[in-house]
PDB file of C-alpha atoms in Angstrom:
ATOM      1  CA  MET A 832      -0.059   0.176  -0.149  1.00 48.00           C
ATOM      2  CA  LYS A 833       1.571   3.604  -1.265  1.00 42.00           C
ATOM      3  CA  SER A 834       2.408   5.128   2.233  1.00 39.00           C
ATOM      4  CA  ILE A 835       3.956   8.836   2.823  1.00 33.00           C
ATOM      5  CA  LYS A 836       5.589   9.442   5.755  1.00 34.00           C
ATOM      6  CA  ASN A 837       7.656  12.501   7.018  1.00 35.00           C
ATOM      7  CA  ILE A 838      10.999  12.592   7.323  1.00 33.00           C
ATOM      8  CA  PRO A 839      12.343  12.815  11.078  1.00 37.00           C
ATOM      9  CA  GLY A 840      16.398  14.147  11.743  1.00 37.00           C
ATOM     10  CA  ILE A 841      17.010  17.152   9.124  1.00 35.00           C
ATOM     11  CA  PRO A 842      18.944  18.919  12.391  1.00 39.00           C
ATOM     12  CA  LEU A 843      21.070  15.806  12.444  1.00 37.00           C
ATOM     13  CA  VAL A 844      21.822  15.587   8.988  1.00 36.00           C
ATOM     14  CA  LEU A 845      22.550  18.751   8.118  1.00 32.00           C
ATOM     15  CA  SER A 846      25.032  19.076  11.288  1.00 36.00           C
ATOM     16  CA  VAL A 847      26.813  15.815   9.595  1.00 37.00           C
ATOM     17  CA  LEU A 848      27.022  17.449   5.965  1.00 34.00           C
ATOM     18  CA  PHE A 849      28.528  20.622   7.974  1.00 38.00           C
ATOM     19  CA  ALA A 850      31.063  18.235   9.201  1.00 39.00           C
ATOM     20  CA  LEU A 851      31.967  16.331   6.164  1.00 38.00           C
ATOM     21  CA  LEU A 852      32.377  20.003   4.671  1.00 39.00           C
ATOM     22  CA  ILE A 853      34.812  21.819   8.081  1.00 40.00           C
ATOM     23  CA  THR A 854      36.608  18.086   7.911  1.00 42.00           C
ATOM     24  CA  SER A 855      37.018  17.710   4.147  1.00 45.00           C
ATOM     25  CA  GLY A 856      40.456  19.042   3.626  1.00 50.00           C
ATOM     26  CA  CYS A 857      41.976  16.556   6.016  1.00 50.00           C
ATOM     27  CA  GLU A 858      40.869  12.963   4.613  1.00 52.00           C
ATOM     28  CA  ARG A 859      43.678  10.076   3.897  1.00 59.00           C
ATOM     29  CA  ASP A 860      43.106   7.318   3.113  1.00 60.00           C
ATOM     30  CA  ILE A 861      42.634   4.484   5.131  1.00 58.00           C
ATOM     31  CA  THR A 862      42.918   0.608   4.815  1.00 58.00           C
ATOM     32  CA  VAL A 863      40.536  -1.552   6.415  1.00 56.00           C
ATOM     33  CA  ASP A 864      41.274  -5.499   6.518  1.00 59.00           C
ATOM     34  CA  LEU A 865      37.617  -6.656   6.419  1.00 59.00           C
ATOM     35  CA  PRO A 866      37.611 -10.422   8.054  1.00 61.00           C
ATOM     36  CA  THR A 867      36.452 -13.208   5.376  1.00 65.00           C
ATOM     37  CA  PRO A 868      32.992 -13.989   6.355  1.00 65.00           C
ATOM     38  CA  GLU A 869      31.917 -17.472   6.563  1.00 79.00           C
ATOM     39  CA  LYS A 870      29.953 -18.541   3.360  1.00 84.00           C
ATOM     40  CA  GLU A 871      26.408 -18.719   4.830  1.00 93.00           C
ATOM     41  CA  LEU A 872      23.686 -20.946   3.051  1.00 96.00           C
ATOM     42  CA  VAL A 873      20.633 -18.582   1.462  1.00 96.00           C
ATOM     43  CA  VAL A 874      17.377 -20.369   0.720  1.00 98.00           C
ATOM     44  CA  GLU A 875      14.317 -19.127  -0.975  1.00 97.00           C
ATOM     45  CA  GLY A 876      11.356 -22.125  -1.154  1.00 98.00           C
ATOM     46  CA  TYR A 877       7.983 -22.154  -2.082  1.00 98.00           C
ATOM     47  CA  ILE A 878       4.993 -24.474  -2.492  1.00 99.00           C
ATOM     48  CA  ASN A 879       1.258 -23.203  -3.885  1.00 98.00           C
ATOM     49  CA  PRO A 880      -1.823 -25.149  -4.586  1.00 98.00           C
ATOM     50  CA  GLY A 881      -1.099 -27.601  -7.205  1.00 98.00           C
ATOM     51  CA  GLY A 882       1.592 -26.523  -8.057  1.00 98.00           C
ATOM     52  CA  PRO A 883       5.649 -28.244  -6.863  1.00 98.00           C
ATOM     53  CA  ALA A 884       7.482 -27.112  -4.072  1.00 99.00           C
ATOM     54  CA  TYR A 885      10.809 -24.643  -6.052  1.00 98.00           C
ATOM     55  CA  VAL A 886      13.964 -23.987  -3.727  1.00 98.00           C
ATOM     56  CA  PHE A 887      16.783 -21.931  -4.648  1.00 97.00           C
ATOM     57  CA  ILE A 888      19.621 -22.667  -2.780  1.00 97.00           C
ATOM     58  CA  SER A 889      22.784 -20.260  -2.977  1.00 95.00           C
ATOM     59  CA  ARG A 890      25.629 -18.971  -0.791  1.00 93.00           C
ATOM     60  CA  THR A 891      27.048 -15.222   0.944  1.00 90.00           C
ATOM     61  CA  ALA A 892      29.736 -12.932  -0.822  1.00 79.00           C
ATOM     62  CA  GLU A 893      32.027 -11.141   0.709  1.00 74.00           C
ATOM     63  CA  PHE A 894      30.568  -7.471   0.874  1.00 67.00           C
ATOM     64  CA  PHE A 895      33.440  -6.506  -1.649  1.00 68.00           C
ATOM     65  CA  ALA A 896      32.986  -9.652  -3.991  1.00 71.00           C
ATOM     66  CA  PRO A 897      32.324  -8.651  -7.559  1.00 71.00           C
ATOM     67  CA  VAL A 898      29.362  -9.218  -8.937  1.00 68.00           C
ATOM     68  CA  ASP A 899      28.790 -10.586 -12.837  1.00 69.00           C
ATOM     69  CA  SER A 900      27.713 -13.607 -14.325  1.00 67.00           C
ATOM     70  CA  ALA A 901      31.031 -15.426 -13.384  1.00 70.00           C
ATOM     71  CA  SER A 902      31.274 -14.777  -9.923  1.00 72.00           C
ATOM     72  CA  LEU A 903      27.335 -15.490  -9.153  1.00 71.00           C
ATOM     73  CA  ALA A 904      27.661 -18.758 -10.757  1.00 76.00           C
ATOM     74  CA  GLY A 905      30.275 -20.479  -8.143  1.00 80.00           C
ATOM     75  CA  TYR A 906      27.807 -18.492  -5.473  1.00 86.00           C
ATOM     76  CA  ALA A 907      24.967 -21.277  -6.343  1.00 91.00           C
ATOM     77  CA  GLU A 908      24.861 -24.561  -4.391  1.00 93.00           C
ATOM     78  CA  LYS A 909      25.088 -27.838  -6.189  1.00 92.00           C
ATOM     79  CA  ASN A 910      24.776 -31.563  -5.634  1.00 93.00           C
ATOM     80  CA  ALA A 911      22.635 -30.346  -2.155  1.00 96.00           C
ATOM     81  CA  LEU A 912      19.976 -33.333  -1.101  1.00 98.00           C
ATOM     82  CA  VAL A 913      17.213 -31.473  -0.669  1.00 98.00           C
ATOM     83  CA  VAL A 914      13.682 -32.585   0.610  1.00 99.00           C
ATOM     84  CA  VAL A 915      10.049 -32.041   1.200  1.00 99.00           C
ATOM     85  CA  SER A 916       7.820 -33.876   3.082  1.00 99.00           C
ATOM     86  CA  ASP A 917       4.102 -32.996   3.493  1.00 98.00           C
ATOM     87  CA  GLY A 918       4.491 -36.021   6.432  1.00 97.00           C
ATOM     88  CA  ILE A 919       3.446 -38.486   4.614  1.00 98.00           C
ATOM     89  CA  ILE A 920       5.393 -38.331   1.263  1.00 97.00           C
ATOM     90  CA  SER A 921       9.183 -37.504   1.330  1.00 98.00           C
ATOM     91  CA  ASP A 922      10.059 -35.979  -1.679  1.00 99.00           C
ATOM     92  CA  THR A 923      13.847 -35.741  -3.207  1.00 99.00           C
ATOM     93  CA  LEU A 924      13.917 -32.449  -4.815  1.00 98.00           C
ATOM     94  CA  ILE A 925      15.957 -33.074  -8.285  1.00 97.00           C
ATOM     95  CA  ALA A 926      17.835 -30.297 -10.320  1.00 95.00           C
ATOM     96  CA  PRO A 927      16.588 -29.281 -13.205  1.00 94.00           C
ATOM     97  CA  LEU A 928      19.961 -27.746 -14.522  1.00 88.00           C
ATOM     98  CA  PRO A 929      22.803 -29.594 -12.675  1.00 82.00           C
ATOM     99  CA  ASP A 930      25.984 -28.325 -14.272  1.00 81.00           C
ATOM    100  CA  ILE A 931      24.544 -24.425 -12.627  1.00 81.00           C
ATOM    101  CA  GLY A 932      22.501 -25.655  -9.146  1.00 80.00           C
ATOM    102  CA  TYR A 933      20.949 -23.465  -7.343  1.00 90.00           C
ATOM    103  CA  LEU A 934      16.954 -24.825  -8.127  1.00 97.00           C
ATOM    104  CA  TYR A 935      15.433 -27.608  -6.963  1.00 98.00           C
ATOM    105  CA  VAL A 936      12.197 -28.551  -7.307  1.00 98.00           C
ATOM    106  CA  SER A 937       9.771 -31.629  -6.178  1.00 98.00           C
ATOM    107  CA  THR A 938       8.323 -34.039  -9.011  1.00 98.00           C
ATOM    108  CA  GLN A 939       6.016 -36.481  -6.596  1.00 97.00           C
ATOM    109  CA  LEU A 940       4.401 -33.986  -3.910  1.00 97.00           C
ATOM    110  CA  THR A 941       2.186 -30.878  -5.212  1.00 98.00           C
ATOM    111  CA  GLY A 942       1.352 -28.082  -2.575  1.00 98.00           C
ATOM    112  CA  GLU A 943      -2.674 -28.961  -1.012  1.00 98.00           C
ATOM    113  CA  VAL A 944      -3.908 -25.915   1.361  1.00 98.00           C
ATOM    114  CA  GLY A 945      -4.539 -26.506   5.158  1.00 98.00           C
ATOM    115  CA  LYS A 946      -1.995 -28.552   4.305  1.00 98.00           C
ATOM    116  CA  THR A 947       2.046 -28.212   6.402  1.00 99.00           C
ATOM    117  CA  TYR A 948       5.472 -29.034   4.847  1.00 99.00           C
ATOM    118  CA  SER A 949       8.920 -29.882   5.892  1.00 99.00           C
ATOM    119  CA  LEU A 950      12.002 -28.613   4.126  1.00 99.00           C
ATOM    120  CA  TYR A 951      15.405 -30.822   4.681  1.00 99.00           C
ATOM    121  CA  ILE A 952      18.688 -29.582   3.185  1.00 99.00           C
ATOM    122  CA  ARG A 953      22.212 -31.198   3.913  1.00 98.00           C
ATOM    123  CA  THR A 954      24.866 -29.836   1.278  1.00 97.00           C
ATOM    124  CA  ALA A 955      27.833 -31.559   0.215  1.00 94.00           C
ATOM    125  CA  ASP A 956      30.093 -30.101   2.537  1.00 95.00           C
ATOM    126  CA  GLY A 957      27.505 -31.869   5.220  1.00 97.00           C
ATOM    127  CA  LYS A 958      26.030 -28.071   6.109  1.00 97.00           C
ATOM    128  CA  GLU A 959      22.223 -28.648   7.301  1.00 98.00           C
ATOM    129  CA  ALA A 960      19.031 -25.962   7.178  1.00 98.00           C
ATOM    130  CA  THR A 961      15.568 -26.989   8.109  1.00 99.00           C
ATOM    131  CA  SER A 962      12.072 -25.211   8.041  1.00 99.00           C
ATOM    132  CA  THR A 963       8.151 -25.829   7.832  1.00 99.00           C
ATOM    133  CA  SER A 964       5.748 -23.935   6.479  1.00 99.00           C
ATOM    134  CA  THR A 965       2.076 -23.752   5.963  1.00 98.00           C
ATOM    135  CA  ILE A 966      -0.342 -23.038   3.078  1.00 99.00           C
ATOM    136  CA  LYS A 967      -3.049 -21.195   4.301  1.00 98.00           C
ATOM    137  CA  ALA A 968      -6.562 -20.646   2.669  1.00 98.00           C
ATOM    138  CA  PRO A 969      -6.635 -18.207   0.353  1.00 98.00           C
ATOM    139  CA  VAL A 970      -8.192 -15.386   0.946  1.00 98.00           C
ATOM    140  CA  VAL A 971     -10.714 -13.297  -2.619  1.00 98.00           C
ATOM    141  CA  LEU A 972     -10.419  -9.355  -2.714  1.00 99.00           C
ATOM    142  CA  ASP A 973     -14.388  -8.236  -3.361  1.00 99.00           C
ATOM    143  CA  SER A 974     -13.626  -6.009  -6.243  1.00 99.00           C
ATOM    144  CA  VAL A 975      -9.984  -4.814  -8.158  1.00 99.00           C
ATOM    145  CA  TRP A 976      -9.922  -2.158 -10.912  1.00 99.00           C
ATOM    146  CA  PHE A 977      -7.287   0.636 -12.479  1.00 99.00           C
ATOM    147  CA  LYS A 978      -7.992   4.276 -11.735  1.00 98.00           C
ATOM    148  CA  VAL A 979      -6.597   6.983 -13.702  1.00 98.00           C
ATOM    149  CA  GLN A 980      -4.124   9.179 -11.181  1.00 94.00           C
ATOM    150  CA  ALA A 981      -5.936  13.505 -11.156  1.00 89.00           C
ATOM    151  CA  ASP A 982      -3.991  15.598 -13.890  1.00 87.00           C
ATOM    152  CA  LEU A 983      -2.325  12.746 -15.399  1.00 92.00           C
ATOM    153  CA  ASP A 984      -4.239  11.535 -18.406  1.00 91.00           C
ATOM    154  CA  SER A 985      -4.100   8.362 -19.244  1.00 96.00           C
ATOM    155  CA  LEU A 986      -1.656   6.969 -15.826  1.00 98.00           C
ATOM    156  CA  GLY A 987      -2.936   5.508 -12.888  1.00 98.00           C
ATOM    157  CA  TRP A 988      -2.539   3.039 -10.224  1.00 98.00           C
ATOM    158  CA  MET A 989      -3.702  -0.713  -9.624  1.00 99.00           C
ATOM    159  CA  TRP A 990      -6.863  -0.604  -6.662  1.00 99.00           C
ATOM    160  CA  ALA A 991      -8.446  -3.220  -4.948  1.00 99.00           C
ATOM    161  CA  ARG A 992     -11.655  -3.926  -2.117  1.00 99.00           C
ATOM    162  CA  LEU A 993     -10.161  -6.012   0.375  1.00 99.00           C
ATOM    163  CA  THR A 994     -12.606  -7.495   3.571  1.00 98.00           C
ATOM    164  CA  ASP A 995     -10.691  -9.023   6.065  1.00 98.00           C
ATOM    165  CA  PRO A 996     -11.893 -12.612   7.491  1.00 97.00           C
ATOM    166  CA  GLY A 997     -12.643 -12.444  11.429  1.00 92.00           C
ATOM    167  CA  THR A 998      -9.721 -14.676  12.221  1.00 94.00           C
ATOM    168  CA  PRO A 999      -6.982 -12.716  13.497  1.00 94.00           C
ATOM    169  CA  GLY A1000      -3.515 -13.137  12.045  1.00 95.00           C
ATOM    170  CA  ASN A1001      -3.899 -12.943   8.368  1.00 98.00           C
ATOM    171  CA  ALA A1002      -1.164 -11.521   6.451  1.00 98.00           C
ATOM    172  CA  TYR A1003      -1.646 -10.644   2.785  1.00 99.00           C
ATOM    173  CA  ARG A1004       1.208 -10.050  -0.317  1.00 99.00           C
ATOM    174  CA  TRP A1005       0.449  -8.167  -3.909  1.00 99.00           C
ATOM    175  CA  PHE A1006       1.706  -9.198  -7.172  1.00 99.00           C
ATOM    176  CA  ALA A1007       1.522  -8.141 -10.015  1.00 99.00           C
ATOM    177  CA  LYS A1008       2.038  -7.848 -13.875  1.00 98.00           C
ATOM    178  CA  ARG A1009       1.584  -7.172 -17.522  1.00 98.00           C
ATOM    179  CA  ILE A1010       0.151  -9.251 -20.549  1.00 98.00           C
ATOM    180  CA  ASN A1011       2.869  -8.687 -22.895  1.00 97.00           C
ATOM    181  CA  LYS A1012       5.052  -6.717 -20.794  1.00 96.00           C
ATOM    182  CA  ASP A1013       6.208  -8.298 -17.663  1.00 96.00           C
ATOM    183  CA  ASP A1014       7.953 -11.831 -17.472  1.00 95.00           C
ATOM    184  CA  ASP A1015       6.693 -12.732 -14.364  1.00 96.00           C
ATOM    185  CA  PHE A1016       4.934 -10.970 -11.336  1.00 98.00           C
ATOM    186  CA  ILE A1017       6.323  -8.911  -9.751  1.00 97.00           C
ATOM    187  CA  SER A1018       5.848  -7.540  -5.800  1.00 97.00           C
ATOM    188  CA  PRO A1019       5.864  -3.212  -5.343  1.00 96.00           C
ATOM    189  CA  SER A1020       7.352  -2.253  -1.683  1.00 92.00           C
ATOM    190  CA  GLY A1021       5.141  -1.808   0.475  1.00 94.00           C
ATOM    191  CA  SER A1022       3.858  -5.252  -1.197  1.00 97.00           C
ATOM    192  CA  VAL A1023       2.800  -7.055   2.111  1.00 98.00           C
ATOM    193  CA  PHE A1024       0.808  -6.040   5.329  1.00 98.00           C
ATOM    194  CA  GLU A1025      -0.521  -8.186   8.510  1.00 98.00           C
ATOM    195  CA  ASP A1026      -4.786  -7.670   9.716  1.00 97.00           C
ATOM    196  CA  LYS A1027      -2.842  -6.545  13.116  1.00 94.00           C
ATOM    197  CA  PHE A1028      -4.945  -3.175  13.410  1.00 94.00           C
ATOM    198  CA  PHE A1029      -7.863  -3.961  10.272  1.00 95.00           C
ATOM    199  CA  ASN A1030      -8.877  -7.840  12.099  1.00 97.00           C
ATOM    200  CA  GLY A1031     -12.265  -8.453  10.152  1.00 97.00           C
ATOM    201  CA  LEU A1032     -12.940  -4.957   8.498  1.00 98.00           C
ATOM    202  CA  SER A1033     -13.178  -3.993   4.392  1.00 98.00           C
ATOM    203  CA  PHE A1034     -10.937  -1.124   2.806  1.00 98.00           C
ATOM    204  CA  ASP A1035      -9.607   0.401  -0.324  1.00 98.00           C
ATOM    205  CA  LEU A1036      -5.543  -0.939  -0.928  1.00 97.00           C
ATOM    206  CA  VAL A1037      -3.625   1.419  -3.518  1.00 98.00           C
ATOM    207  CA  TYR A1038      -0.971   0.123  -5.244  1.00 98.00           C
ATOM    208  CA  ASN A1039       2.124   1.404  -7.696  1.00 98.00           C
ATOM    209  CA  ARG A1040       3.412  -0.463 -10.753  1.00 98.00           C
ATOM    210  CA  GLY A1041       6.374  -1.912  -9.028  1.00 96.00           C
ATOM    211  CA  GLU A1042      10.145  -2.699 -11.051  1.00 94.00           C
ATOM    212  CA  LEU A1043      12.914  -5.629 -11.562  1.00 91.00           C
ATOM    213  CA  PRO A1044      15.684  -4.626  -9.009  1.00 86.00           C
ATOM    214  CA  ASN A1045      17.966  -1.486 -11.275  1.00 85.00           C
ATOM    215  CA  SER A1046      15.915  -2.038 -14.122  1.00 90.00           C
ATOM    216  CA  THR A1047      17.074   0.664 -16.917  1.00 90.00           C
ATOM    217  CA  ALA A1048      13.909   0.482 -18.986  1.00 92.00           C
ATOM    218  CA  GLU A1049      12.711   3.840 -20.503  1.00 92.00           C
ATOM    219  CA  GLU A1050       8.969   2.936 -18.817  1.00 93.00           C
ATOM    220  CA  ASP A1051      11.159   3.043 -15.656  1.00 93.00           C
ATOM    221  CA  GLU A1052      12.976   6.384 -16.367  1.00 93.00           C
ATOM    222  CA  ASN A1053      10.845   8.445 -17.144  1.00 94.00           C
ATOM    223  CA  GLU A1054       6.914   9.775 -16.275  1.00 94.00           C
ATOM    224  CA  GLU A1055       5.745   6.759 -16.666  1.00 95.00           C
ATOM    225  CA  ASP A1056       7.557   4.921 -13.422  1.00 96.00           C
ATOM    226  CA  GLY A1057       5.246   3.295 -10.887  1.00 96.00           C
ATOM    227  CA  TYR A1058       2.279   3.866 -13.284  1.00 98.00           C
ATOM    228  CA  TYR A1059      -0.030   1.427 -15.777  1.00 98.00           C
ATOM    229  CA  LYS A1060      -0.998   3.380 -18.308  1.00 97.00           C
ATOM    230  CA  LYS A1061      -4.696   2.461 -20.549  1.00 98.00           C
ATOM    231  CA  GLY A1062      -4.660  -0.366 -22.545  1.00 98.00           C
ATOM    232  CA  ASP A1063      -2.431  -2.217 -20.164  1.00 98.00           C
ATOM    233  CA  THR A1064      -3.732  -6.088 -19.564  1.00 99.00           C
ATOM    234  CA  ILE A1065      -2.991  -6.121 -15.502  1.00 99.00           C
ATOM    235  CA  VAL A1066      -3.107  -9.874 -13.780  1.00 99.00           C
ATOM    236  CA  VAL A1067      -3.122  -9.626  -9.931  1.00 99.00           C
ATOM    237  CA  LYS A1068      -1.856 -12.052  -7.755  1.00 99.00           C
ATOM    238  CA  PHE A1069      -3.128 -11.640  -4.261  1.00 99.00           C
ATOM    239  CA  ALA A1070      -1.149 -14.414  -1.859  1.00 99.00           C
ATOM    240  CA  SER A1071      -1.940 -15.164   1.878  1.00 99.00           C
ATOM    241  CA  ILE A1072       0.678 -15.828   3.049  1.00 99.00           C
ATOM    242  CA  THR A1073       2.102 -17.359   6.943  1.00 98.00           C
ATOM    243  CA  LYS A1074       3.315 -14.700   9.610  1.00 97.00           C
ATOM    244  CA  GLU A1075       7.238 -15.811   8.748  1.00 97.00           C
ATOM    245  CA  SER A1076       6.691 -15.118   5.716  1.00 98.00           C
ATOM    246  CA  PHE A1077       5.170 -11.312   6.342  1.00 98.00           C
ATOM    247  CA  ASP A1078       8.275 -10.872   8.916  1.00 97.00           C
ATOM    248  CA  PHE A1079      10.518 -12.098   6.470  1.00 97.00           C
ATOM    249  CA  TRP A1080       9.321 -10.095   3.456  1.00 96.00           C
ATOM    250  CA  ARG A1081       8.662  -6.482   4.977  1.00 96.00           C
ATOM    251  CA  ALA A1082      12.235  -6.665   7.067  1.00 94.00           C
ATOM    252  CA  ALA A1083      13.562  -7.701   3.035  1.00 92.00           C
ATOM    253  CA  GLU A1084      11.418  -4.762   1.967  1.00 92.00           C
ATOM    254  CA  THR A1085      12.674  -2.711   4.860  1.00 89.00           C
ATOM    255  CA  GLN A1086      16.500  -3.153   4.306  1.00 86.00           C
ATOM    256  CA  SER A1087      16.234  -2.388   0.420  1.00 80.00           C
ATOM    257  CA  SER A1088      14.494   0.800   0.619  1.00 75.00           C
ATOM    258  CA  SER A1089      16.884   1.927   2.852  1.00 69.00           C
ATOM    259  CA  ASN A1090      19.927   0.889   0.411  1.00 61.00           C
ATOM    260  CA  GLY A1091      22.570   3.358  -0.191  1.00 49.00           C
ATOM    261  CA  ASN A1092      21.254   5.611   2.852  1.00 52.00           C
ATOM    262  CA  PRO A1093      24.237   6.424   4.864  1.00 46.00           C
ATOM    263  CA  PHE A1094      22.103   7.295   7.919  1.00 47.00           C
ATOM    264  CA  GLY A1095      20.413   3.586   7.630  1.00 52.00           C
ATOM    265  CA  SER A1096      21.470   0.616   9.778  1.00 54.00           C
ATOM    266  CA  ALA A1097      21.953  -2.961   8.512  1.00 59.00           C
ATOM    267  CA  ALA A1098      19.203  -4.993  10.242  1.00 64.00           C
ATOM    268  CA  PRO A1099      18.959  -9.073  10.264  1.00 73.00           C
ATOM    269  CA  LEU A1100      16.332 -10.416   8.130  1.00 84.00           C
ATOM    270  CA  ASN A1101      13.998 -12.498  10.116  1.00 92.00           C
ATOM    271  CA  SER A1102      14.385 -15.898   8.734  1.00 96.00           C
ATOM    272  CA  ASN A1103      12.366 -19.045   9.696  1.00 98.00           C
ATOM    273  CA  VAL A1104      14.953 -21.981   8.112  1.00 98.00           C
ATOM    274  CA  GLN A1105      17.055 -22.776  10.596  1.00 98.00           C
ATOM    275  CA  GLY A1106      21.085 -23.161   9.609  1.00 98.00           C
ATOM    276  CA  ALA A1107      20.310 -20.552   6.748  1.00 97.00           C
ATOM    277  CA  ILE A1108      19.796 -17.203   5.887  1.00 96.00           C
ATOM    278  CA  GLY A1109      16.656 -17.473   4.439  1.00 97.00           C
ATOM    279  CA  ILE A1110      12.738 -18.421   3.643  1.00 98.00           C
ATOM    280  CA  TRP A1111      10.253 -21.035   3.207  1.00 99.00           C
ATOM    281  CA  GLU A1112       7.426 -20.608   2.192  1.00 98.00           C
ATOM    282  CA  GLY A1113       3.351 -22.004   1.825  1.00 98.00           C
ATOM    283  CA  PHE A1114       1.031 -19.858  -0.109  1.00 98.00           C
ATOM    284  CA  SER A1115      -2.167 -19.156  -1.316  1.00 99.00           C
ATOM    285  CA  TYR A1116      -3.138 -17.089  -3.980  1.00 99.00           C
ATOM    286  CA  THR A1117      -6.111 -15.808  -6.073  1.00 99.00           C
ATOM    287  CA  LEU A1118      -5.403 -14.193  -9.465  1.00 99.00           C
ATOM    288  CA  ASP A1119      -7.508 -11.129 -11.277  1.00 99.00           C
ATOM    289  CA  THR A1120      -7.820  -9.984 -14.550  1.00 99.00           C
ATOM    290  CA  VAL A1121      -8.372  -5.767 -15.252  1.00 99.00           C
ATOM    291  CA  ILE A1122      -7.828  -4.351 -18.815  1.00 98.00           C
ATOM    292  CA  ALA A1123      -6.848  -0.188 -17.649  1.00 98.00           C
ATOM    293  CA  GLN A1124      -9.065   2.270 -19.186  1.00 95.00           C
TER     294      GLN A1124
END
């Protein structure tokens, strides 16, 4: 949901800038020897109703490590044993691209609403990671529509009406994609929310158009940035997620939005995977298609 917040701490910002100005004439190069961190496991896995389990496994990188196709391939975790179980069937996941690693997919299990799925990982060097997650029942949006923003001829945002169930503890995530324009669903900033303050209420949601990280697409660099436009066919994917998923993705979005902020502080993600950093989640979703007009 879009929100605008006041930004506190302007006096602090000004005082720091002033200090930088008066000390800029006496700068000197400082070499800091950072210790080499342990390469921790990074896991992102999910299972949906009617679909297989997908698990992506990699390793953390040093802060100043190069980021290119060659180095990224080195972070992929190959030859891992990955098992997903619903308590009855234990499915050893396969790697569709064994030479690359990274992705593991189930072939026997498919997700079902209400079931709990456990994840077990053992890497080639003996590291282990475990987690569990339950697929919650989907919550259907009352209505979904496109609305042109004031003073804009054809650009606007997506709106929806949600009636939250009366039971507390519901959490949600919003995705959307444009047919023939986006390859996959994209979650905009602020895509996750919970019903802590509106349990059982009906209310409107509004979301801008999300974009892929570091996108250089023309529409993400001009006046269309963040907007849908008339003529777009938009599919909204509205997911019902667990509290653990909400905590993880909210922390991830907070970290992403503060990236590059010199006054921001690093904080650990709320991982639900023991022995690794990341998320293993079951979630259900509904789909709504809107032609922007």
